[in-house]
Coordinates of C-alpha atoms in Angstrom, one line a residue:
M410 CA 43.8 -17.0 5.7
G411 CA 40.0 -17.5 6.1
G412 CA 39.8 -16.2 9.4
A413 CA 42.0 -13.3 8.9
L414 CA 39.5 -12.6 6.2
S415 CA 36.7 -13.0 8.2
T416 CA 37.5 -10.7 10.8
D417 CA 38.4 -8.1 8.2
G418 CA 35.1 -8.5 7.0
A419 CA 33.3 -8.4 10.3
E420 CA 35.3 -5.2 11.0
Q421 CA 34.0 -3.4 7.6
R422 CA 31.1 -4.2 8.6
A423 CA 31.0 -2.8 11.9
S424 CA 32.5 0.2 10.4
S425 CA 29.8 0.5 7.6
G426 CA 27.4 0.2 10.4
E427 CA 28.9 3.0 12.2
E428 CA 29.1 5.0 9.6
L429 CA 25.4 4.2 8.3
N430 CA 24.4 5.5 11.9
Q431 CA 25.9 8.6 11.8
R432 CA 24.3 9.5 8.6
L433 CA 21.3 8.3 9.6
A434 CA 21.2 10.3 12.8
H435 CA 22.2 13.4 10.2
R436 CA 19.1 12.6 8.2
F437 CA 16.7 12.5 11.2
A438 CA 18.4 15.6 12.4
A439 CA 18.0 17.7 9.4
K440 CA 14.6 16.4 8.4
C441 CA 12.6 16.3 11.4
F442 CA 13.5 19.0 13.4
E443 CA 13.2 22.8 12.9
P444 CA 16.8 24.3 13.4
L445 CA 15.7 26.0 16.6
E446 CA 14.9 22.8 18.0
L447 CA 17.8 21.3 16.8
T448 CA 19.9 23.9 18.6
H449 CA 17.6 23.2 21.9
L450 CA 18.5 19.7 21.8
K451 CA 22.2 20.2 21.6
E452 CA 21.7 22.5 24.4
N453 CA 20.2 19.7 26.5
F454 CA 22.1 17.1 25.7
F455 CA 25.5 18.3 25.8
S456 CA 25.4 20.6 29.0
R457 CA 24.2 17.7 31.1
A458 CA 26.3 14.5 29.1
L459 CA 28.7 12.8 30.7
D460 CA 32.5 12.5 29.5
Q461 CA 34.4 9.0 28.3
H462 CA 37.1 9.4 26.6
G463 CA 36.1 12.3 24.4
I464 CA 32.8 10.4 24.1
R465 CA 29.5 12.3 25.3
Y466 CA 26.6 10.1 26.5
W467 CA 23.6 10.2 28.9
N468 CA 23.3 7.5 31.6
E469 CA 19.8 6.5 33.5
E470 CA 20.0 8.8 36.4
I471 CA 20.2 11.9 33.9
L472 CA 17.4 10.9 31.7
S473 CA 14.9 10.3 34.8
E474 CA 16.2 13.3 35.9
F475 CA 15.8 15.6 32.9
L476 CA 12.1 14.3 32.1
G477 CA 11.1 14.3 35.8
I478 CA 10.5 10.2 35.8
P479 CA 10.7 8.6 39.2
D480 CA 13.4 6.0 38.9
G481 CA 13.5 4.6 42.7
A482 CA 16.5 7.0 42.9
G483 CA 17.9 10.8 42.9
S484 CA 15.1 13.5 43.8
A485 CA 12.4 12.1 42.2
A486 CA 12.6 8.4 44.1
A487 CA 9.8 9.7 47.0
A488 CA 7.3 10.2 44.1
T489 CA 4.8 7.3 45.4
S490 CA 5.8 5.2 48.5
D491 CA 4.9 1.8 46.9
G492 CA 7.3 2.5 43.4
S493 CA 4.6 1.8 41.0
L494 CA 5.6 4.9 39.2
D495 CA 9.6 4.2 39.6
A496 CA 9.5 3.9 35.4
G497 CA 12.9 5.5 35.1
P498 CA 14.6 1.5 34.4
V499 CA 11.8 0.7 31.5
I500 CA 12.0 4.4 30.0
F501 CA 16.0 3.6 30.2
R502 CA 15.6 0.7 28.3
M503 CA 13.6 1.5 25.5
V504 CA 15.9 4.4 24.6
S505 CA 18.7 2.2 25.0
Y506 CA 17.2 -0.3 22.5
L507 CA 15.7 2.6 19.9
G508 CA 18.2 4.6 20.2
A509 CA 20.4 1.6 17.8
F510 CA 17.8 2.0 15.2
P511 CA 18.1 0.4 12.6
F512 CA 20.7 -1.9 13.9
Q513 CA 19.3 -3.2 16.8
N514 CA 20.0 -6.6 16.2
T515 CA 24.0 -5.8 16.8
M516 CA 24.2 -2.4 18.5
A517 CA 21.6 -2.8 21.2
P518 CA 21.5 -1.8 24.0
T519 CA 23.5 1.3 23.1
V520 CA 25.4 4.6 24.5
L521 CA 22.8 7.5 24.7
T522 CA 25.2 9.6 22.6
F523 CA 23.9 12.7 21.1
E524 CA 23.1 10.7 17.8
S525 CA 21.1 8.0 19.7
M526 CA 19.4 10.8 21.2
V527 CA 18.5 12.3 18.2
K528 CA 16.9 9.2 16.7
V529 CA 15.2 8.2 19.9
V530 CA 13.4 11.4 20.1
V531 CA 12.2 11.4 16.7
L532 CA 10.6 7.7 16.7
L533 CA 8.7 8.8 20.0
T534 CA 7.6 11.9 19.3
E535 CA 6.4 10.2 15.5
R536 CA 7.9 12.8 13.2
Y537 CA 9.1 10.4 11.2
G538 CA 6.7 10.6 8.4
K539 CA 9.6 12.7 6.7
V540 CA 12.4 10.2 6.5
L541 CA 10.5 6.7 7.3
K542 CA 7.9 5.5 4.3
R543 CA 6.2 2.5 6.5
G544 CA 7.2 4.4 10.0
K545 CA 3.4 4.5 11.4
K546 CA 2.9 0.8 10.5
D547 CA 6.0 -1.0 12.3
R548 CA 6.6 1.4 15.0
M549 CA 4.8 -1.4 17.1
K550 CA 7.5 -3.6 16.3
L551 CA 10.0 -1.1 18.1
L552 CA 8.2 -0.4 20.9
F553 CA 7.4 -4.1 21.5
G554 CA 11.5 -4.5 21.2
S555 CA 12.5 -1.8 23.3
L556 CA 10.2 -3.4 26.3
A557 CA 10.7 -6.9 25.7
D558 CA 12.6 -8.4 28.7
V559 CA 11.6 -11.8 29.3
G560 CA 13.7 -14.6 27.4
R561 CA 16.6 -12.1 27.0
R562 CA 20.0 -11.9 29.5
D563 CA 19.6 -9.9 32.4
I564 CA 18.6 -6.4 31.0
I565 CA 20.1 -4.4 33.6
T566 CA 23.6 -6.5 33.7
V567 CA 23.1 -5.9 29.6
L568 CA 23.4 -2.6 29.9
K569 CA 25.7 -1.6 32.1
E570 CA 28.1 -4.2 30.5
A571 CA 27.3 -2.4 26.7
T572 CA 27.9 0.4 28.4
E573 CA 31.3 -0.5 30.0
D574 CA 32.1 -2.2 26.9
S575 CA 31.3 0.5 24.3
L576 CA 33.2 3.1 26.2
E577 CA 36.4 1.1 26.8
S578 CA 36.2 0.0 23.0
I579 CA 36.3 3.8 22.4
G580 CA 39.3 4.2 24.3
P581 CA 42.6 4.3 23.2
S582 CA 43.8 1.7 25.5
D583 CA 44.0 -1.1 22.5
P584 CA 45.5 0.5 19.2
R585 CA 44.7 -2.3 17.5
S586 CA 40.9 -2.5 18.1
A587 CA 38.8 -1.2 15.1
S588 CA 37.0 2.2 14.8
P589 CA 35.5 3.7 17.5
S590 CA 32.4 1.7 18.1
T591 CA 29.0 1.9 20.1
H592 CA 27.8 -1.4 19.7
N593 CA 27.2 -5.1 20.9
T594 CA 25.7 -8.2 20.5
G595 CA 22.3 -7.5 20.7
F596 CA 19.4 -8.0 22.0
L597 CA 17.8 -11.9 22.2
V598 CA 14.5 -10.5 20.8
D599 CA 16.2 -9.7 17.4
Q600 CA 17.7 -13.3 17.1
P601 CA 16.8 -15.0 14.0
V602 CA 13.5 -17.2 14.3
N603 CA 11.8 -18.8 11.3
D604 CA 8.0 -18.4 11.2
E605 CA 5.9 -18.5 7.9
D606 CA 3.0 -16.8 9.2
E607 CA 4.8 -13.6 10.5
E608 CA 5.5 -10.6 8.2
D609 CA 8.7 -9.6 7.6
D610 CA 9.8 -6.8 10.3
D611 CA 12.1 -5.2 8.4
D612 CA 10.0 -2.8 6.5
L613 CA 10.8 0.0 9.0
A614 CA 14.6 0.1 9.1
I615 CA 14.8 -0.5 5.2
A616 CA 12.8 2.3 4.6
A617 CA 15.0 4.3 6.7
L618 CA 18.1 3.3 4.7
E619 CA 16.1 3.2 1.3
S620 CA 17.1 7.2 0.9
L621 CA 21.4 6.3 2.0
D622 CA 21.6 4.1 -0.4
A623 CA 23.1 1.3 1.9
I624 CA 20.6 -1.5 1.8
E625 CA 22.6 -4.2 1.1
V626 CA 24.7 -3.3 4.4
F627 CA 21.6 -3.5 6.1
K628 CA 20.4 -7.0 4.9
H629 CA 24.1 -8.3 5.7
D630 CA 23.4 -6.6 9.1
Q631 CA 20.5 -8.3 10.0
R632 CA 19.8 -11.7 10.1
I633 CA 16.3 -12.2 10.9
D634 CA 14.2 -14.4 8.8
K635 CA 10.0 -13.7 8.7
T636 CA 10.7 -13.0 12.8
V637 CA 8.7 -14.2 15.9
Y638 CA 9.4 -12.7 18.8
E639 CA 10.3 -15.0 21.5
S640 CA 10.9 -12.4 24.2
K641 CA 8.5 -10.9 26.0
I642 CA 7.4 -7.6 27.9
S643 CA 7.2 -9.0 31.8
L644 CA 3.9 -8.2 33.5
T645 CA 6.1 -5.9 36.2
T646 CA 7.8 -3.5 33.3
F647 CA 3.9 -3.0 31.6
R648 CA 2.5 -2.7 34.5
R649 CA 4.9 0.6 35.5
L650 CA 5.2 1.8 31.6
L651 CA 1.0 1.9 32.3
T652 CA 1.1 3.6 35.7
L653 CA 3.2 6.3 33.7
L654 CA 1.1 6.6 31.0
L655 CA -1.7 6.6 32.8
V656 CA -0.1 9.3 35.3
T657 CA 1.1 11.6 32.4
A658 CA -1.9 11.6 29.7
P659 CA -2.8 15.0 30.1
L660 CA 0.9 16.3 30.0
R661 CA 1.0 19.2 27.5
P662 CA 4.3 20.2 25.3
L663 CA 6.6 21.8 27.7
G664 CA 4.5 20.9 30.6
R665 CA 5.9 20.0 34.1
V666 CA 6.1 16.2 34.9
S667 CA 6.4 16.2 38.2
K668 CA 2.5 18.1 38.4
F669 CA 1.7 14.6 37.6
T670 CA 4.3 12.1 39.6
T671 CA 4.5 14.2 42.2
G672 CA 2.0 14.5 45.1
L673 CA -0.3 12.2 44.0
S674 CA -3.0 11.3 47.0
K675 CA -3.6 6.9 47.9
P676 CA -7.3 7.7 46.6
S677 CA -5.6 9.2 43.0
L678 CA -3.0 6.5 43.1
D679 CA -5.5 3.7 43.5
A680 CA -7.6 5.0 40.7
V681 CA -4.7 4.7 38.4
H682 CA -4.0 0.9 39.6
E683 CA -7.5 0.3 39.1
Q684 CA -7.2 1.1 35.3
V685 CA -4.3 -0.5 35.1
D686 CA -5.0 -4.0 36.5
S687 CA -8.2 -3.5 34.1
I688 CA -6.0 -3.1 31.2
L689 CA -3.8 -6.3 32.4
A690 CA -7.0 -8.0 32.8
A691 CA -7.6 -7.8 28.9
L692 CA -4.6 -9.9 28.4
D693 CA -4.4 -13.4 28.2
P694 CA -4.4 -15.2 32.1
G695 CA -1.4 -17.5 30.7
E696 CA 0.9 -14.4 30.0
A697 CA 0.3 -13.0 33.7
S698 CA 3.5 -15.4 34.5
D699 CA 5.3 -15.9 31.5
G700 CA 5.4 -12.2 30.2
I701 CA 3.6 -10.7 27.2
G702 CA 4.1 -11.7 23.7
Y703 CA 4.3 -9.6 20.6
K704 CA 0.9 -11.1 19.2
S705 CA -0.7 -10.4 22.3
F706 CA 0.8 -7.0 22.7
S707 CA 0.1 -5.8 18.9
K708 CA -3.9 -6.7 18.8
L709 CA -4.3 -5.0 22.3
V710 CA -2.8 -2.4 20.9
S711 CA -4.1 -1.9 17.8
T712 CA -7.4 -2.7 18.1
S713 CA -8.1 -1.5 21.5
L714 CA -5.6 0.8 22.9
P715 CA -4.7 3.3 19.3
Y716 CA -3.3 6.0 21.5
L717 CA -1.6 4.8 24.4
F718 CA 1.7 5.5 23.5
D719 CA 0.3 9.5 22.8
P720 CA 1.8 10.5 26.4
L721 CA 5.7 9.8 25.3
T722 CA 5.3 12.3 22.6
P723 CA 5.1 15.6 24.6
L724 CA 7.2 13.8 27.3
F725 CA 10.1 13.2 24.8
E726 CA 9.4 17.0 23.6
H727 CA 10.9 18.3 26.3
L728 CA 14.5 17.8 25.1
L729 CA 13.8 20.3 21.8
F730 CA 13.6 23.3 24.4
S731 CA 16.2 24.5 26.8
K732 CA 15.1 26.8 29.5
N733 CA 19.0 27.8 29.7
L734 CA 19.6 28.6 25.9
D735 CA 20.8 32.3 25.5
L736 CA 21.2 32.7 21.4
S737 CA 21.4 36.3 21.7
R738 CA 25.4 35.2 22.3
K739 CA 27.5 34.5 19.5
R740 CA 28.5 31.3 19.0
D741 CA 30.6 28.9 16.7
S742 CA 29.0 28.1 13.6
Q743 CA 30.3 24.8 14.0
T744 CA 28.1 22.6 16.1
T745 CA 29.0 19.9 17.9
N746 CA 29.7 16.0 17.0
G747 CA 29.3 17.1 13.6
L748 CA 26.1 17.7 13.0
T749 CA 25.8 21.1 11.5
S750 CA 22.4 23.0 11.1
K751 CA 21.3 26.1 9.8
P752 CA 21.3 29.8 11.7
V753 CA 18.5 30.0 14.0
P754 CA 16.2 32.7 14.7
T755 CA 16.6 34.3 17.8
P756 CA 13.8 32.7 20.3
P757 CA 11.5 34.9 22.1
S758 CA 12.6 35.4 25.8
T759 CA 10.1 32.9 27.6
P760 CA 8.9 30.0 26.5
P761 CA 6.4 29.3 23.4
L762 CA 2.8 29.4 25.2
S763 CA 1.0 25.9 24.4
P764 CA -2.5 26.2 23.8
P765 CA -5.0 24.7 26.4
L766 CA -4.4 21.5 25.2
S767 CA -6.3 19.3 28.0
P768 CA -10.0 19.1 27.9
V769 CA -11.6 21.1 30.1
I770 CA -14.4 19.5 32.2
S771 CA -17.0 22.0 33.0
T772 CA -18.1 22.2 37.0
G773 CA -20.9 24.4 36.6
G774 CA -24.3 22.7 37.6
F775 CA -22.4 19.8 39.0
D776 CA -19.6 17.2 39.1
S777 CA -19.1 13.8 37.9
C778 CA -20.0 11.2 40.0
I779 CA -18.1 8.5 37.4
L780 CA -15.5 10.2 35.6
N781 CA -12.2 10.8 37.5
P782 CA -8.9 11.7 36.2
A783 CA -7.3 8.4 36.0
L784 CA -10.6 6.8 34.1
L785 CA -10.4 10.2 32.1
S786 CA -6.7 9.0 30.8
H787 CA -8.3 5.4 30.0
L788 CA -11.0 7.0 27.6
S789 CA -8.1 9.3 26.1
F790 CA -6.2 5.6 25.0
F791 CA -8.9 4.9 22.5
V792 CA -11.4 7.2 22.2
S793 CA -11.0 9.6 18.8
T794 CA -12.6 12.7 18.5
N795 CA -11.1 14.4 15.8
V796 CA -9.7 12.7 12.7
H797 CA -6.3 14.5 12.2
I798 CA -5.3 15.1 16.2
P799 CA -7.3 11.5 17.7
N800 CA -6.0 12.3 20.8
I801 CA -9.1 14.3 23.2
F802 CA -6.3 16.1 25.6
R803 CA -4.6 17.8 22.5
N804 CA -7.3 18.6 20.4
R805 CA -9.1 21.1 22.4
T806 CA -12.0 18.7 23.6
H807 CA -14.1 20.3 25.9
L808 CA -16.8 17.6 28.2
H809 CA -20.0 19.1 29.9
P810 CA -21.8 17.4 32.0
V811 CA -25.3 17.1 31.1
F812 CA -27.0 14.7 33.3
S813 CA -26.4 12.1 36.2
S814 CA -28.6 10.1 37.7
T815 CA -27.5 10.9 40.9
E816 CA -28.3 14.9 40.2
H817 CA -31.0 15.0 38.2
G818 CA -33.1 11.4 39.3
E819 CA -33.5 7.9 37.8
S820 CA -36.0 9.0 35.4
L821 CA -36.0 8.6 31.7
T822 CA -38.0 12.1 31.0
S823 CA -35.1 13.6 33.1
F824 CA -32.7 11.4 30.6
S825 CA -34.4 13.1 28.0
H826 CA -34.9 16.6 28.9
H827 CA -31.1 16.8 29.4
V828 CA -29.7 14.4 26.7
M829 CA -31.8 14.6 23.8
T830 CA -31.3 18.1 23.3
W831 CA -27.5 18.3 23.3
Q832 CA -26.5 18.7 19.9
A833 CA -22.9 17.5 20.2
P834 CA -21.4 14.0 20.9
S835 CA -21.5 12.6 24.0
I836 CA -20.1 10.0 26.6
L837 CA -22.4 7.9 28.6
L838 CA -20.6 6.2 31.4
V839 CA -23.0 3.4 33.5
K840 CA -21.3 2.3 36.9
G841 CA -22.8 -0.6 39.2
A842 CA -22.7 -4.0 40.7
V843 CA -22.4 -7.3 38.5
V844 CA -25.1 -9.6 39.1
S845 CA -23.4 -13.1 39.7
E846 CA -24.2 -16.4 41.3
S847 CA -21.7 -15.7 44.1
S848 CA -22.6 -13.2 47.2
E849 CA -19.5 -11.3 46.5
E850 CA -20.4 -7.7 44.7
Q851 CA -17.9 -6.6 42.1
L852 CA -18.2 -3.0 40.2
T853 CA -17.8 -2.3 36.5
T854 CA -17.9 0.5 34.4
I855 CA -19.2 0.4 31.1
G856 CA -20.2 3.1 28.6
A857 CA -20.2 4.2 24.9
Y858 CA -19.0 7.0 22.7
L859 CA -21.4 8.2 20.2
P860 CA -20.1 10.8 18.0
Q861 CA -23.8 11.9 16.8
P862 CA -26.4 13.6 18.8
W863 CA -29.2 11.7 20.4
K864 CA -32.3 11.0 18.8
Q865 CA -36.4 10.8 19.9
T866 CA -36.9 8.1 17.1
S867 CA -34.9 5.1 16.4
S868 CA -32.9 7.1 13.2
Y869 CA -29.4 7.9 12.9
S870 CA -28.3 10.4 10.7
S871 CA -25.9 8.7 8.5
R872 CA -23.5 9.4 5.4
R873 CA -23.1 8.4 2.0
S874 CA -21.8 5.2 1.5
S875 CA -18.9 6.5 -0.8
E876 CA -17.6 8.2 2.2
A877 CA -15.0 6.1 4.0
P878 CA -15.1 6.7 8.0
D879 CA -12.6 7.7 10.5
P880 CA -12.3 7.2 13.9
S881 CA -14.1 9.8 15.2
T882 CA -17.1 9.3 13.2
L883 CA -17.1 5.7 14.5
P884 CA -19.2 5.0 17.9
C885 CA -17.7 2.5 20.6
L886 CA -19.0 0.2 23.3
F887 CA -16.3 -0.2 26.3
E888 CA -15.9 -1.6 29.5
L889 CA -13.3 0.6 31.4
S890 CA -13.4 -2.4 34.7
P891 CA -12.9 -4.7 35.8
V892 CA -11.7 -5.9 32.1
H893 CA -10.5 -3.6 29.7
T894 CA -12.9 -4.2 26.5
V895 CA -13.2 -2.3 23.6
V896 CA -15.7 -3.1 20.7
Q897 CA -15.5 -0.9 18.2
G898 CA -18.3 0.9 15.7
S899 CA -18.7 -1.3 12.1
P900 CA -17.5 1.3 9.4
S901 CA -20.4 0.1 7.2
F902 CA -22.9 0.9 10.3
S903 CA -24.8 3.7 8.2
S904 CA -26.0 0.9 5.2
L905 CA -27.8 -1.1 8.4
K906 CA -31.7 -1.4 8.1
S907 CA -33.5 1.5 9.7
N908 CA -34.3 -0.9 12.8
M909 CA -30.4 -1.0 13.5
P910 CA -30.0 2.7 14.5
V911 CA -26.9 3.1 16.9
T912 CA -29.2 4.3 19.5
H913 CA -32.8 4.0 20.4
F914 CA -34.7 5.7 23.3
S915 CA -38.4 4.3 24.6
T916 CA -39.8 5.3 27.7
K917 CA -41.7 1.7 27.2
T918 CA -38.4 0.0 27.2
G919 CA -35.5 2.2 28.7
I920 CA -32.3 2.8 26.2
A921 CA -30.4 0.7 23.8
I922 CA -27.2 0.9 22.1
G923 CA -26.4 -1.2 19.0
C924 CA -29.9 -3.3 19.3
M925 CA -31.9 -4.8 16.5
I926 CA -35.5 -2.9 17.3
P927 CA -38.8 -5.1 16.7
P928 CA -41.4 -3.6 14.8
S929 CA -44.1 -2.6 16.8
S930 CA -47.6 -4.0 16.3
R931 CA -50.8 -4.4 17.4
K932 CA -50.0 -8.1 17.9
S933 CA -47.1 -7.4 19.7
F934 CA -46.9 -7.7 23.9
G935 CA -44.5 -7.5 26.2
S936 CA -40.9 -9.2 25.8
D937 CA -41.0 -8.9 21.5
L938 CA -41.2 -4.9 21.9
H939 CA -37.8 -4.8 23.8
P940 CA -34.4 -4.2 21.7
K941 CA -32.4 -7.6 20.3
P942 CA -28.8 -7.6 20.5
A943 CA -27.3 -7.5 17.4
G944 CA -23.6 -7.3 16.0
G945 CA -20.6 -7.5 18.2
G946 CA -21.8 -5.2 21.0
S947 CA -25.1 -4.1 22.9
L948 CA -26.1 -2.0 25.8
L949 CA -29.1 -2.0 27.2
I950 CA -31.0 0.1 30.0
D951 CA -33.9 -0.4 31.5
S952 CA -36.7 2.3 31.5
A953 CA -36.3 2.6 35.5
L954 CA -32.7 3.2 35.3
E955 CA -31.9 0.4 37.0
N956 CA -30.6 -2.5 35.2
A957 CA -28.2 -2.2 32.6
T958 CA -27.5 -5.2 30.6
F959 CA -23.5 -4.9 28.7
I960 CA -23.5 -7.8 26.0
V961 CA -20.2 -8.7 23.5
S962 CA -20.6 -11.4 21.5
N963 CA -18.2 -13.0 18.7
G964 CA -20.9 -13.0 16.0
L965 CA -23.6 -14.9 17.3
N966 CA -25.9 -12.2 17.3
G967 CA -25.3 -11.6 13.4
P968 CA -24.4 -8.3 11.8
G969 CA -25.1 -5.0 13.5
V970 CA -23.2 -1.7 14.5
F971 CA -20.5 -2.5 16.5
L972 CA -17.7 -5.1 15.4
P973 CA -16.7 -8.5 17.5
P974 CA -14.1 -7.5 20.3
G975 CA -10.4 -7.4 19.3
I976 CA -11.4 -6.3 15.4
S977 CA -10.3 -2.6 14.6
P978 CA -12.2 -1.2 11.7
V979 CA -10.6 -1.2 8.3
L980 CA -10.0 2.6 7.2
S981 CA -9.4 3.1 3.3
S982 CA -9.6 6.7 3.6
T983 CA -9.2 9.3 6.3
S984 CA -10.5 12.0 4.1
L985 CA -13.7 12.9 6.9
T986 CA -12.8 15.4 9.2
A987 CA -14.4 16.0 12.3
S988 CA -13.9 19.1 15.1
V989 CA -15.4 18.7 18.1
P990 CA -15.4 21.7 20.0
S991 CA -17.6 20.1 22.9
M992 CA -19.0 17.1 23.8
S993 CA -21.0 15.8 26.8
S994 CA -20.2 13.5 29.8
S995 CA -23.6 11.6 30.4
N996 CA -23.5 9.8 33.7
Q997 CA -25.4 7.3 35.3
N998 CA -25.5 5.8 38.5
I999 CA -27.0 2.4 38.8
T1000 CA -27.2 1.7 42.3
K1001 CA -28.7 -1.6 42.4
S1002 CA -27.4 -4.0 39.6
A1003 CA -25.6 -3.6 36.3
D1004 CA -26.2 -7.2 34.6
R1005 CA -23.2 -7.7 32.4
R1006 CA -23.2 -10.7 30.0
L1007 CA -20.5 -11.7 28.1
I1008 CA -21.8 -14.0 24.8

């Protein structure tokens, strides 16, 4: 009797989970899409879906083909000869996990039905604000769970078995089976593990169900106490994802993905691989073989790559427009799969035009000898130029080359003439050879984002202390290669003493960013006049524009303009707005040496 009761309870919970899954998908569809978008999504999905036992679903080949992502098979297989862009399996793994939300523990990986795809599009295009109270906070955990593949059962086997088992369970072969189900035993990443130091990661899922009055059912289904992710992301998986994100970073809504994933020259692909290697080098060396743990993943993304997953938004927004849809024909008001929508207006005969979202790099005068598309994509993962639309590929940021030592000569006078008169934010890039004890030469690319114009004096315009900063108003120092490093500006930098400006320019000592400037006096001689490193990071370039010193400190240099690496500014408000119609790209080639020191 006890066994029978347990079975009935399990079936009831499974049924309740399926019902909640349907209701949640319906809520997502109603709240997060415009009626026309939902109509396009249905057209795209059902016109391509496979059918088995009356269930319509997508497999990996259909998903990759539609998104234009190389997957090692099909028409996009020859996108790159080395297979580094074959991210189809990675993306399919992600959506198979996210489609089970919020029941990843028992339903992931799930069959990609229409309901699953609705949730995937909402989560990956960040449209969850209307239905999830704490979506932004816990999206990181969902993304990690969707990528983790080390410590699980073989992921490909799981996906295939899950699809087969789910579809077979739907069929009429076993009349004693429960109601149609599309779940399985879940990923090991979601198995219960106790860790008192970890926050409960149920927040996002609970928020999704609060409005459905289904908290108790959800909590009964979830068996996670103080979750710590034992599973990890393999380096191969993360490398393929990074390659795809770097290549598609400039993608516009409704833009052709194949424009970025096919026909890449070897130099272009090598430049992308260099940036991928730089980001991976920022991880703990021990994770190269064991995989990337949740703490390392979360710290890397939240503190130095906050906009890493932005390219997924326009990629999955492709599902919200169908080129084949003709709404001039009369259609049955009843929609497929039980999801109804409001009457939709007649769409224009051509796709809606997107604004010019990619940064425009002016070619008038000279070309940058440092900045390339891969490096620009890397910058877009952490440089914010607008509080509302941080990503530089989507906020109409324009890049204007202002100064290059190759073009204008290694002269501070020339630098002052071109840069000091530029009344807009600027990006300073420095490339050179690292000075080391070994005879091997290693190139490095370092730089700074400066949201305020340069000043001749050591003063720096500051805001009132009562105004909370946003990322677009804070400077940052960075290293793009060989090791990705970002040193964020301190929210309190404007309250520092006047001898700690963000930028300092002197014909005698050169250029200093984030340094303490000694007071000048008759008794000061030689090295006493040189700027001193301060705070978490500093950049010094000598007066001959020949040597640069990039210094990163973990607090040894006291307070300063920049925070130590790995720390993100805590913003209490985002009330400030910053419209950046143009930026400068100040480039310097350090041809002799670039002295890089880590303290």
